[in-house]
PDB file of C-alpha atoms and ligand atoms in Angstrom:
ATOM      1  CA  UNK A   1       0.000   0.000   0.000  1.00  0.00           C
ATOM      2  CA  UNK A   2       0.919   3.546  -0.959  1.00  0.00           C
ATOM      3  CA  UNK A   3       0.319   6.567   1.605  1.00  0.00           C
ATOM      4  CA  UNK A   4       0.236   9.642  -0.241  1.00  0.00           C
ATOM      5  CA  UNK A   5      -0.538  12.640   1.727  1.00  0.00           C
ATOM      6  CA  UNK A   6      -1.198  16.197   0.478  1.00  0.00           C
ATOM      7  CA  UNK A   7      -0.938  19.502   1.657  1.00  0.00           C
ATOM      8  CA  UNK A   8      -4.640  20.280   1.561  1.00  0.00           C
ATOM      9  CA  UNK A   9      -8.307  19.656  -0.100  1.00  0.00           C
ATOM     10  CA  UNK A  10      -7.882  21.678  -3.033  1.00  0.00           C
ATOM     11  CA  UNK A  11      -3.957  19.252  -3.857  1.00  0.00           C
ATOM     12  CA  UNK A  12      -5.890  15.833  -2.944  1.00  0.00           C
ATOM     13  CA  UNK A  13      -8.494  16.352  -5.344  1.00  0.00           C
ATOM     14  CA  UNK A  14      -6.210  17.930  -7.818  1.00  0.00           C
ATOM     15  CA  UNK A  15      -4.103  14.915  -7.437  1.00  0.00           C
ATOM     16  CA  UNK A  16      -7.237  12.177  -7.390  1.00  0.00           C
ATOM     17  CA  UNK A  17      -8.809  13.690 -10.174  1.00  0.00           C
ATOM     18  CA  UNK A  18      -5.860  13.404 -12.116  1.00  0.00           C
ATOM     19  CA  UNK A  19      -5.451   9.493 -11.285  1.00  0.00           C
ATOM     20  CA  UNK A  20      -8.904   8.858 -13.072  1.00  0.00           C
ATOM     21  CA  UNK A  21      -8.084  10.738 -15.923  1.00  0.00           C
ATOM     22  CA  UNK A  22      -4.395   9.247 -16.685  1.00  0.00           C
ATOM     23  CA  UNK A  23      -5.910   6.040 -16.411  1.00  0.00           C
ATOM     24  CA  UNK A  24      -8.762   7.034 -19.255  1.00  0.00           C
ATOM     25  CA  UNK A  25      -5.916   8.394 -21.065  1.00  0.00           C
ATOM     26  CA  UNK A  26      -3.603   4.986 -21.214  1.00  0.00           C
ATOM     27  CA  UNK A  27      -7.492   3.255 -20.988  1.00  0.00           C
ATOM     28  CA  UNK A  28     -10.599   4.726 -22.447  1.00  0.00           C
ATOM     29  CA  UNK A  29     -12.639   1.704 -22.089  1.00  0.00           C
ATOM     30  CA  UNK A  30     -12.056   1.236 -18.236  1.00  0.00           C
ATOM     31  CA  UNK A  31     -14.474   0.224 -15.898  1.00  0.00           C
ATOM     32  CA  UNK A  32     -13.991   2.646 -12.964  1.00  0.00           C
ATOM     33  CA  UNK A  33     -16.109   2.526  -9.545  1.00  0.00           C
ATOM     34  CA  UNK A  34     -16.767   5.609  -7.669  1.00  0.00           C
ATOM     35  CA  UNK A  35     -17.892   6.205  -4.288  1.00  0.00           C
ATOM     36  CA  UNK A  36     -20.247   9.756  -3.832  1.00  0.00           C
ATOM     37  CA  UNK A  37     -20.199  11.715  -0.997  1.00  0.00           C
ATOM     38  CA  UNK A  38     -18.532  14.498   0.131  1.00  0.00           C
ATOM     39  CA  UNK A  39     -14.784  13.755  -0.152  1.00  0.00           C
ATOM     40  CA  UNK A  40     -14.767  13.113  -3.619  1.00  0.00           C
ATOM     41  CA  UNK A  41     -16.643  15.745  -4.949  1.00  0.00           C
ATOM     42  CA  UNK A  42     -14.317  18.417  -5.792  1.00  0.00           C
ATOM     43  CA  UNK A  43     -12.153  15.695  -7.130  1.00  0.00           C
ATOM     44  CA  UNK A  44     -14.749  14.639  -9.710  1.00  0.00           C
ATOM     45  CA  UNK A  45     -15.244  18.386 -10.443  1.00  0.00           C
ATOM     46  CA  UNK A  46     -11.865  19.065 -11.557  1.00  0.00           C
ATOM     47  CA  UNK A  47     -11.980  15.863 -13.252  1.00  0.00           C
ATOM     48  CA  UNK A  48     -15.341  16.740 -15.303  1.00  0.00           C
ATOM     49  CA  UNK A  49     -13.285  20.657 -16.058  1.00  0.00           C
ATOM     50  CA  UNK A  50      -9.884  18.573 -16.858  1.00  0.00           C
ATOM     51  CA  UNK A  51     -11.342  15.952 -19.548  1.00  0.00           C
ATOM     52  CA  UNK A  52     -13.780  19.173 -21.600  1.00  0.00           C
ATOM     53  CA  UNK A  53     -10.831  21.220 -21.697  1.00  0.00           C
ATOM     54  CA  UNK A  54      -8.062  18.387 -22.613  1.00  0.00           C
ATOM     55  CA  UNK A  55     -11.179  16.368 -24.827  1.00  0.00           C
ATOM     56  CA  UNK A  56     -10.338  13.373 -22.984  1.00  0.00           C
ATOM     57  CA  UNK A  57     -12.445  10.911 -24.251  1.00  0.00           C
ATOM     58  CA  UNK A  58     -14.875   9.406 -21.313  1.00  0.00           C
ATOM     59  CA  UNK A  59     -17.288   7.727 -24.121  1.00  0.00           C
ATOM     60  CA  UNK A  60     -16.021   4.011 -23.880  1.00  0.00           C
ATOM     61  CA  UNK A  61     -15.386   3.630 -20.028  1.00  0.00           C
ATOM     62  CA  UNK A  62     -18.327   2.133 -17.601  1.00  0.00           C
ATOM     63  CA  UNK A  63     -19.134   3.265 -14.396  1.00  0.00           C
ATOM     64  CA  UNK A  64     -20.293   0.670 -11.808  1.00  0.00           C
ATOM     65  CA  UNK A  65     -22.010   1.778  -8.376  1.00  0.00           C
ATOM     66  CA  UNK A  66     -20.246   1.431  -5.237  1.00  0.00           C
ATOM     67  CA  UNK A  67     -23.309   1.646  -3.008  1.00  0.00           C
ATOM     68  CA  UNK A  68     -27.042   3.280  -2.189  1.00  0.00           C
ATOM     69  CA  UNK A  69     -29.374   3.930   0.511  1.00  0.00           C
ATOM     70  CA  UNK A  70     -31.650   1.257  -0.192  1.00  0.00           C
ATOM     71  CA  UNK A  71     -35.302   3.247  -0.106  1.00  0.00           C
ATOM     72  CA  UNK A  72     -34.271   6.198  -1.353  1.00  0.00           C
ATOM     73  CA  UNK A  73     -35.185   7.098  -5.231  1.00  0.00           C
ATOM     74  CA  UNK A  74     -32.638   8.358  -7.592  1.00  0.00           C
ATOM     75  CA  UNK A  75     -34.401  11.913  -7.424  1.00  0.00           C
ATOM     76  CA  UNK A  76     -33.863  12.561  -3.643  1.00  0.00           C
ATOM     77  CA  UNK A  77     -30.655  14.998  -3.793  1.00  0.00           C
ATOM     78  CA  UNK A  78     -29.367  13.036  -0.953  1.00  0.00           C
ATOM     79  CA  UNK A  79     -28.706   9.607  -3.158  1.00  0.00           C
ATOM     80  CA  UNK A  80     -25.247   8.299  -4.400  1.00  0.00           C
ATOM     81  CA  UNK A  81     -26.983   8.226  -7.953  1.00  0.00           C
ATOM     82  CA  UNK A  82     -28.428  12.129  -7.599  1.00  0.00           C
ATOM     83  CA  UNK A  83     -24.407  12.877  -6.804  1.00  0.00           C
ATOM     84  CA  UNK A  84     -22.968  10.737  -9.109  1.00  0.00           C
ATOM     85  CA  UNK A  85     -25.701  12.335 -11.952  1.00  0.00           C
ATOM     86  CA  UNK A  86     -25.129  15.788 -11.192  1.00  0.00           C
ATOM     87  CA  UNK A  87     -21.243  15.870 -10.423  1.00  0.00           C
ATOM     88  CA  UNK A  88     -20.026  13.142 -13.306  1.00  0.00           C
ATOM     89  CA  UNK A  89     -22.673  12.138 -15.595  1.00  0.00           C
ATOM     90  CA  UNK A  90     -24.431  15.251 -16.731  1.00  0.00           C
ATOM     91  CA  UNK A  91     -21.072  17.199 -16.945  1.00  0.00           C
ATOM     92  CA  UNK A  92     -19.025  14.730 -18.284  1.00  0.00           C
ATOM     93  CA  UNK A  93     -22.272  14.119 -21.297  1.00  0.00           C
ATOM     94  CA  UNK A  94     -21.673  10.232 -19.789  1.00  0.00           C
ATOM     95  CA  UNK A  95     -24.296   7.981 -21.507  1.00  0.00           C
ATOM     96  CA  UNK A  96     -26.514   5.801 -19.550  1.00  0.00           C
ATOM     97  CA  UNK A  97     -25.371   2.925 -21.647  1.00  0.00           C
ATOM     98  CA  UNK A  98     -22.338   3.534 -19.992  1.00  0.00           C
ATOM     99  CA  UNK A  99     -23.889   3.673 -16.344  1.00  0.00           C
ATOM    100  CA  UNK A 100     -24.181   0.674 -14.244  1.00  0.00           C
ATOM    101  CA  UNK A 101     -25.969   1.462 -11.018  1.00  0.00           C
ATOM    102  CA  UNK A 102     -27.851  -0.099  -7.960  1.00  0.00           C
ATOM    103  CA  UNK A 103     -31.569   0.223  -7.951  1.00  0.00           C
ATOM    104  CA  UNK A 104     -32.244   0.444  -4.148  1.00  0.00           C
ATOM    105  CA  UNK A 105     -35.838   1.259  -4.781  1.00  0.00           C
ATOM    106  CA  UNK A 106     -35.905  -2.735  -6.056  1.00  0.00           C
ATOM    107  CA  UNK A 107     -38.490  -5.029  -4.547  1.00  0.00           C
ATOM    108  CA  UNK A 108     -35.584  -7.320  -5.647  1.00  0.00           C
ATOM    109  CA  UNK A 109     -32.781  -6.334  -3.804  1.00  0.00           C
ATOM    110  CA  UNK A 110     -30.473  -9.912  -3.986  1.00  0.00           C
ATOM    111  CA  UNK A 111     -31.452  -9.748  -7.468  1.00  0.00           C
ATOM    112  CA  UNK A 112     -30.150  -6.341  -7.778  1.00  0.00           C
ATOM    113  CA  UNK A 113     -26.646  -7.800  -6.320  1.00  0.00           C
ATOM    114  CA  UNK A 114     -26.605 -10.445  -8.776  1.00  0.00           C
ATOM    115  CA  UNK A 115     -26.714  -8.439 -11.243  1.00  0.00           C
ATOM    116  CA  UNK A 116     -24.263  -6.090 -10.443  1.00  0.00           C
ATOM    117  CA  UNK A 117     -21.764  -8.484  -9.536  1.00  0.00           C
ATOM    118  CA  UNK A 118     -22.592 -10.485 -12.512  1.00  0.00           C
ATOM    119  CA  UNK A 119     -21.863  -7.093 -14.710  1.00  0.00           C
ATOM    120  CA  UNK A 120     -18.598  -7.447 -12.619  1.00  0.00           C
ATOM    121  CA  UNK A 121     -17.684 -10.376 -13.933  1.00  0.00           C
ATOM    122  CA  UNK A 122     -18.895  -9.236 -17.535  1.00  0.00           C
ATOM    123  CA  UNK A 123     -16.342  -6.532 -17.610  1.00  0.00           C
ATOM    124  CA  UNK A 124     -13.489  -8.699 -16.694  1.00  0.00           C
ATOM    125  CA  UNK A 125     -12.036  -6.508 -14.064  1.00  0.00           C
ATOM    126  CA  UNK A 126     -12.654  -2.780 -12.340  1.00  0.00           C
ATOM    127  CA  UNK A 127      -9.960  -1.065 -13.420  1.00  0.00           C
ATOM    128  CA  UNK A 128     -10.221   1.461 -10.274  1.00  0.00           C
ATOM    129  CA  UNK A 129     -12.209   1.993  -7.110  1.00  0.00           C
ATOM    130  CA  UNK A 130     -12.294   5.402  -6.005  1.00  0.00           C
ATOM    131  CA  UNK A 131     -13.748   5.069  -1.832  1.00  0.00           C
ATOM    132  CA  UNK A 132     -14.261   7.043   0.883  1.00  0.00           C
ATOM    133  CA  UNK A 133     -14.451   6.350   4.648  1.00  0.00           C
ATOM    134  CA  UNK A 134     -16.739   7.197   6.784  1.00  0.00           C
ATOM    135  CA  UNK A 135     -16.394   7.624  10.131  1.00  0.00           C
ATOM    136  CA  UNK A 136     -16.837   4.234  11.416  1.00  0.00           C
ATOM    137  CA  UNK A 137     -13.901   3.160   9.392  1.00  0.00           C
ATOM    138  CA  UNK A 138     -16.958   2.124   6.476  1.00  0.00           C
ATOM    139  CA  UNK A 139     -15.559   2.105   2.796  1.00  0.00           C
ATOM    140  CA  UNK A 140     -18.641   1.936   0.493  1.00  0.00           C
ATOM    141  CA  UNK A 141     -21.654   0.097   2.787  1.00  0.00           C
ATOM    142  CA  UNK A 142     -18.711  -2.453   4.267  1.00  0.00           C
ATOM    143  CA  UNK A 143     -19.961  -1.649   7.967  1.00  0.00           C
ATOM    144  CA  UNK A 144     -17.167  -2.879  10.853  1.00  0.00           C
ATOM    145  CA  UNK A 145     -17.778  -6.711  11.243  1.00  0.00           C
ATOM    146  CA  UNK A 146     -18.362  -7.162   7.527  1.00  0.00           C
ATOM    147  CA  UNK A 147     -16.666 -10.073   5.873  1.00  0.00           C
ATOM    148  CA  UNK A 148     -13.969  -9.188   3.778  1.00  0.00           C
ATOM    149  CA  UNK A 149     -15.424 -12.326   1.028  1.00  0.00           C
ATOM    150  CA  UNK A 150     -18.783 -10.461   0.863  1.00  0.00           C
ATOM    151  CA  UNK A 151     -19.198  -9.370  -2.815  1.00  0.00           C
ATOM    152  CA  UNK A 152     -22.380  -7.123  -3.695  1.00  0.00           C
ATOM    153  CA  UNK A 153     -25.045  -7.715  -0.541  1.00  0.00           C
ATOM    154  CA  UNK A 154     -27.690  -5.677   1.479  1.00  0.00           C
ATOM    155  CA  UNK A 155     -26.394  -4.487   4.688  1.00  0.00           C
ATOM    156  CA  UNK A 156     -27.841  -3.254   7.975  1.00  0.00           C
ATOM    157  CA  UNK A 157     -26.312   0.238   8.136  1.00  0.00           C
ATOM    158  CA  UNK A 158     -24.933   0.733  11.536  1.00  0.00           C
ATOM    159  CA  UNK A 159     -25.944   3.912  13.666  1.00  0.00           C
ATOM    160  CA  UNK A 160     -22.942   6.324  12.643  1.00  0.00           C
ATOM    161  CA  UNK A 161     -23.601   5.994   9.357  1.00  0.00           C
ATOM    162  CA  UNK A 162     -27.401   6.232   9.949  1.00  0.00           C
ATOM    163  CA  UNK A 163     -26.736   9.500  11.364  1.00  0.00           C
ATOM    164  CA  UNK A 164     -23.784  10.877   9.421  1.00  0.00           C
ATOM    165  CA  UNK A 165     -25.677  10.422   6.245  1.00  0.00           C
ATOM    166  CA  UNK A 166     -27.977  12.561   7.602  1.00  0.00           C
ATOM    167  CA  UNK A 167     -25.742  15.237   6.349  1.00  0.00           C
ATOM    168  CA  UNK A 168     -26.846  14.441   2.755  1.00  0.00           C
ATOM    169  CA  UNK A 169     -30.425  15.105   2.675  1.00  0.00           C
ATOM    170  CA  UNK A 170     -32.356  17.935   3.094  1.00  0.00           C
ATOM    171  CA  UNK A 171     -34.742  16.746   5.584  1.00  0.00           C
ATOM    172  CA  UNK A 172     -34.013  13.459   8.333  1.00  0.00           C
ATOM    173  CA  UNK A 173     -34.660  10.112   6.692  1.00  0.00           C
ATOM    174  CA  UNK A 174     -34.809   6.986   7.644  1.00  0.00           C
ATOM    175  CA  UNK A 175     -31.747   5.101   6.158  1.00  0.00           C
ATOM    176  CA  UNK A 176     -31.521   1.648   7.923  1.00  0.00           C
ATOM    177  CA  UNK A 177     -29.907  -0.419   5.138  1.00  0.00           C
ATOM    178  CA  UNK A 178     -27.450  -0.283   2.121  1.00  0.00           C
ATOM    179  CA  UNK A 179     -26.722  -2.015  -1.171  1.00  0.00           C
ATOM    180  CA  UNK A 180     -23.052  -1.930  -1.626  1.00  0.00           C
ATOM    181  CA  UNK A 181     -19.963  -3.688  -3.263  1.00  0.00           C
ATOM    182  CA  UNK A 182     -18.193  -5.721  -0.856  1.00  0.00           C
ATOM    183  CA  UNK A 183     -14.316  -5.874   0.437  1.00  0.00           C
ATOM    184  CA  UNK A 184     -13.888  -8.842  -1.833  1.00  0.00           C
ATOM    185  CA  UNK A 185     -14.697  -6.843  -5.128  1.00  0.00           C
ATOM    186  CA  UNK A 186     -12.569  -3.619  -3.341  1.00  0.00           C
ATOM    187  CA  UNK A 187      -9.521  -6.222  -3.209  1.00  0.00           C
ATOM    188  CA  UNK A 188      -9.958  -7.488  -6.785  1.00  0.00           C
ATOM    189  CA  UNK A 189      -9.908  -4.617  -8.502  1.00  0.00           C
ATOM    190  CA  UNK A 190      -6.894  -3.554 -10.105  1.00  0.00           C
ATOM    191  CA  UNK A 191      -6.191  -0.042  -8.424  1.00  0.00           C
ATOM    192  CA  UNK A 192      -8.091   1.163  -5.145  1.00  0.00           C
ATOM    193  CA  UNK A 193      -7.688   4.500  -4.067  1.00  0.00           C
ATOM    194  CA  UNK A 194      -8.973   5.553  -0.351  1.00  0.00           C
ATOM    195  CA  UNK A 195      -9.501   9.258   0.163  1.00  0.00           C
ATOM    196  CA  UNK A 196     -10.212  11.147   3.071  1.00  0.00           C
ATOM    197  CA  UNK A 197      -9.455  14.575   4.272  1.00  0.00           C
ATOM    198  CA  UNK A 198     -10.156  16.983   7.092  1.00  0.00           C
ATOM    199  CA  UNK A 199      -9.478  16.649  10.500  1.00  0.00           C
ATOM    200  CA  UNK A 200     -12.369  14.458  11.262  1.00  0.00           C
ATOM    201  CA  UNK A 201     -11.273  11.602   9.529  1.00  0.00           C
ATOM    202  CA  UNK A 202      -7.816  11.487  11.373  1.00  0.00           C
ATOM    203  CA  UNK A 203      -8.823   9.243  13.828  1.00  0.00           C
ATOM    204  CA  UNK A 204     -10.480   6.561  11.428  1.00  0.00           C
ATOM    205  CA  UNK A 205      -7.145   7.171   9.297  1.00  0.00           C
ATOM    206  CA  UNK A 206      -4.622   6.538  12.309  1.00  0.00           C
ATOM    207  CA  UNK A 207      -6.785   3.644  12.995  1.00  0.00           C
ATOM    208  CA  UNK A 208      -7.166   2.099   9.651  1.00  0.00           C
ATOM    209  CA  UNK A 209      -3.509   2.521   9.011  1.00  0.00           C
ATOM    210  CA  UNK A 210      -1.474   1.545  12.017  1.00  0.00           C
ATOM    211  CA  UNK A 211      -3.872  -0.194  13.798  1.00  0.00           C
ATOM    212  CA  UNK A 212      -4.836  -3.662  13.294  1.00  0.00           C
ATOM    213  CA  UNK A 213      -5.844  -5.135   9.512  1.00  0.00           C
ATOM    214  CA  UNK A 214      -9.157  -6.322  10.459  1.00  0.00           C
ATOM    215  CA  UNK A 215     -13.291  -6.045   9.372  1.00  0.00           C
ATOM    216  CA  UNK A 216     -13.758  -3.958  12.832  1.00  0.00           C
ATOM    217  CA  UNK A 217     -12.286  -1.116  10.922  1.00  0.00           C
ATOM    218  CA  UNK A 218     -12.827  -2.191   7.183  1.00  0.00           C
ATOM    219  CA  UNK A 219     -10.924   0.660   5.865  1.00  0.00           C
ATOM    220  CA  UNK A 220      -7.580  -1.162   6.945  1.00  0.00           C
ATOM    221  CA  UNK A 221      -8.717  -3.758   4.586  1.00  0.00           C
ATOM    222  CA  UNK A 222      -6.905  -1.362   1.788  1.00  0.00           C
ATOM    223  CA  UNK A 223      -3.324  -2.449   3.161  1.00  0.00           C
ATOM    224  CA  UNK A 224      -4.195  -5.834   1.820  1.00  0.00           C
ATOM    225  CA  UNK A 225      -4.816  -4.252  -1.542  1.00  0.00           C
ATOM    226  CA  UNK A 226      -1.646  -5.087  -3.741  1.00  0.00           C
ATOM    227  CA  UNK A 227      -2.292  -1.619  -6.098  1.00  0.00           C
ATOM    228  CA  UNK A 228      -3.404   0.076  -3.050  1.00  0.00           C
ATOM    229  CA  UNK A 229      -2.838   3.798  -2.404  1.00  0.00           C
ATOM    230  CA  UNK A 230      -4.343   5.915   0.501  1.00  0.00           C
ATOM    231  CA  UNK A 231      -4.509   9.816  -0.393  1.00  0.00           C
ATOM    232  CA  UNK A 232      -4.908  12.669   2.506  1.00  0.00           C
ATOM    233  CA  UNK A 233      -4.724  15.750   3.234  1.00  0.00           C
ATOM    234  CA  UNK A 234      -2.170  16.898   5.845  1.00  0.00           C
ATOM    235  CA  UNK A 235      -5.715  17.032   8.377  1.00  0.00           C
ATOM    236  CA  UNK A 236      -6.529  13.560   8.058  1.00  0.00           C
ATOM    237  CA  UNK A 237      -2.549  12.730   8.408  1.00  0.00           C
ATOM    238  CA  UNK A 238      -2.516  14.824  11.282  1.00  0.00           C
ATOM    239  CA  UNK A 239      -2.389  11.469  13.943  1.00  0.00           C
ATOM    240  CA  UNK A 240      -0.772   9.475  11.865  1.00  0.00           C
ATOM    241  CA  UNK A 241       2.825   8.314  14.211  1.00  0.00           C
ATOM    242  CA  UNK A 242       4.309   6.625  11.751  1.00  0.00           C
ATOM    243  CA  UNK A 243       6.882   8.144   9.224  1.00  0.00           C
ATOM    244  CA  UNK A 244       4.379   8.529   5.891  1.00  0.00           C
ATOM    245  CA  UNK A 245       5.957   6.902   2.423  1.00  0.00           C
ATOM    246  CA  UNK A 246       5.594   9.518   0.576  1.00  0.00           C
ATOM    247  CA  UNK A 247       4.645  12.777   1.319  1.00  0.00           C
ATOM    248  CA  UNK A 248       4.059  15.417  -1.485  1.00  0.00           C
ATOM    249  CA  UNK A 249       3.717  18.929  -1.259  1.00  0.00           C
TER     250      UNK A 249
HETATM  251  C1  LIG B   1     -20.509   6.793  -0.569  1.00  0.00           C
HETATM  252  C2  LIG B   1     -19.705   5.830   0.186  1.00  0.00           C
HETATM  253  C3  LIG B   1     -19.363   6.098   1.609  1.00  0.00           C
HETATM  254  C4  LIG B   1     -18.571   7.386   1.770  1.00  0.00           C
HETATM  255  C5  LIG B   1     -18.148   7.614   3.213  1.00  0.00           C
HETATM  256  C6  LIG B   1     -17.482   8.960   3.393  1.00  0.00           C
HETATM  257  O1  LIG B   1     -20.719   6.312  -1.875  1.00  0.00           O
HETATM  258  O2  LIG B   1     -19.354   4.817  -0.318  1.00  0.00           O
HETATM  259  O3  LIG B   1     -18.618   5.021   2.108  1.00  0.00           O
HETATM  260  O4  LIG B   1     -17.425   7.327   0.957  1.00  0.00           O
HETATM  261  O5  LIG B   1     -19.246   7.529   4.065  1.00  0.00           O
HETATM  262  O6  LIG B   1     -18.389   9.963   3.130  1.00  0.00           O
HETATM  263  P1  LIG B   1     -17.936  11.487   2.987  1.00  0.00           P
HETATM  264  O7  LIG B   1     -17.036  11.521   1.789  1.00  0.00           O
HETATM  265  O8  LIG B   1     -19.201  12.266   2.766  1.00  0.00           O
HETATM  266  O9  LIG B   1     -17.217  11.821   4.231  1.00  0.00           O
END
């Protein structure tokens, strides 16, 4: 695993953004997986302003979903799909052809994970995972105590992330479960990127990083990655004890 920690926001995103679009540069027709939320989204907007103004050709990659609040439909602003619409999609002119997401308004929802981890299998390989973590250590729906085999599944969410998510709607909802990728799919992809800034996530980082590799924090699953590489911001370094590998300005 790489550590790669920045000076601040604005150079992490920079710096993430660029990742995704060297890769569609060497590989238009990869199959990239992209978390929403917060961290990620100025990232994705200087990645949506980099690839108009360098015509970088997004037409023959696929997106597949990371994750969704089961119950909530795509038009609630507070969705992963709403985000992933409005900050990548619409921007970037991405065609829905090229869009493979969770439907957590299913009736069906193990048919839903079939499916997506059978369109897994159809494209071979994802080329890159782009997570978060949230502040139970979470990366995608992969609550602490998940098993790192689990590929898609429907998850219990557990009550941090029932209340952080909060934060993403415009009025309190109740979010009880998930549909996410599992830890198994995060290790087989080919690249995995973990990003998290901010002071708040410096706990969850130390933790994830130096403490033990285990599903009680399943972000420290990424050190098992063998293309792994953890970017932060300075913030989220901040408790970090250990010397970092690389540190860029
Ligand atoms: C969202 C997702 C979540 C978030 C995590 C961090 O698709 O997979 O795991 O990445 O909860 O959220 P933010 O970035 O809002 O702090």
């Amino acid at each position: 695993m790489q550590l790669n920690i920045y000076k601040d926001y604005n150079e992490l995103s920079a710096q993430a953004a660029n990742e995704i679009i060297e890769l569609i540069k060497i590989k238009p027709d990869a199959v990239l997986c992209l978390a929403a939320g917060d961290t990620p989204r100025l990232a994705y907007t200087l990645m949506a302003k980099k690839a108009g103004d360098e015509k970088i050709d997004f037409t023959r990659c696929s997106f597949i979903g990371l994750d969704e609040w089961v119950g909530i439909p795509p038009q609630n602003a507070g969705s992963c799909r709403y985000f992933l619409q409005t900050t990548i999609f619409t921007p970037m002119r991405i065609a829905t052809a090229q869009i493979n997401l969770f439907d957590a308004m299913s009736a069906d929802l193990d048919k839903e994970c079939v499916k997506m981890n059978t369109r897994i299998l159809e494209k071979g390989v994802i080329d890159l995972m782009l997570v978060g973590v949230g502040m139970n250590g979470h990366i995608g729906f992969n609550e602490p105590g998940v098993l790192v085999s689990n590929n898609a599944h429907v998850i219990d969410l557990d009550e941090v992330t029932q209340s952080v998510g909060q934060k993403y709607f415009s009025e309190p909802v109740a979010i009880k479960k998930g549909i996410t990728l599992g830890l198994n799919q995060l290790l087989q992809s080919k690249k995995a990127i973990l990003m998290a800034n901010g002071s708040k996530k410096a706990t969850v980082i130390r933790r994830a990083l130096e403490g033990e590799i285990n599903t009680e924090m399943p972000a420290s699953i990424i050190r098992k990655h063998t293309n792994g590489i953890v970017m932060i911001d300075e913030e989220a370094a901040s408790l970090l004890k250990s010397e970092p590998v690389i540190h860029k300005k």
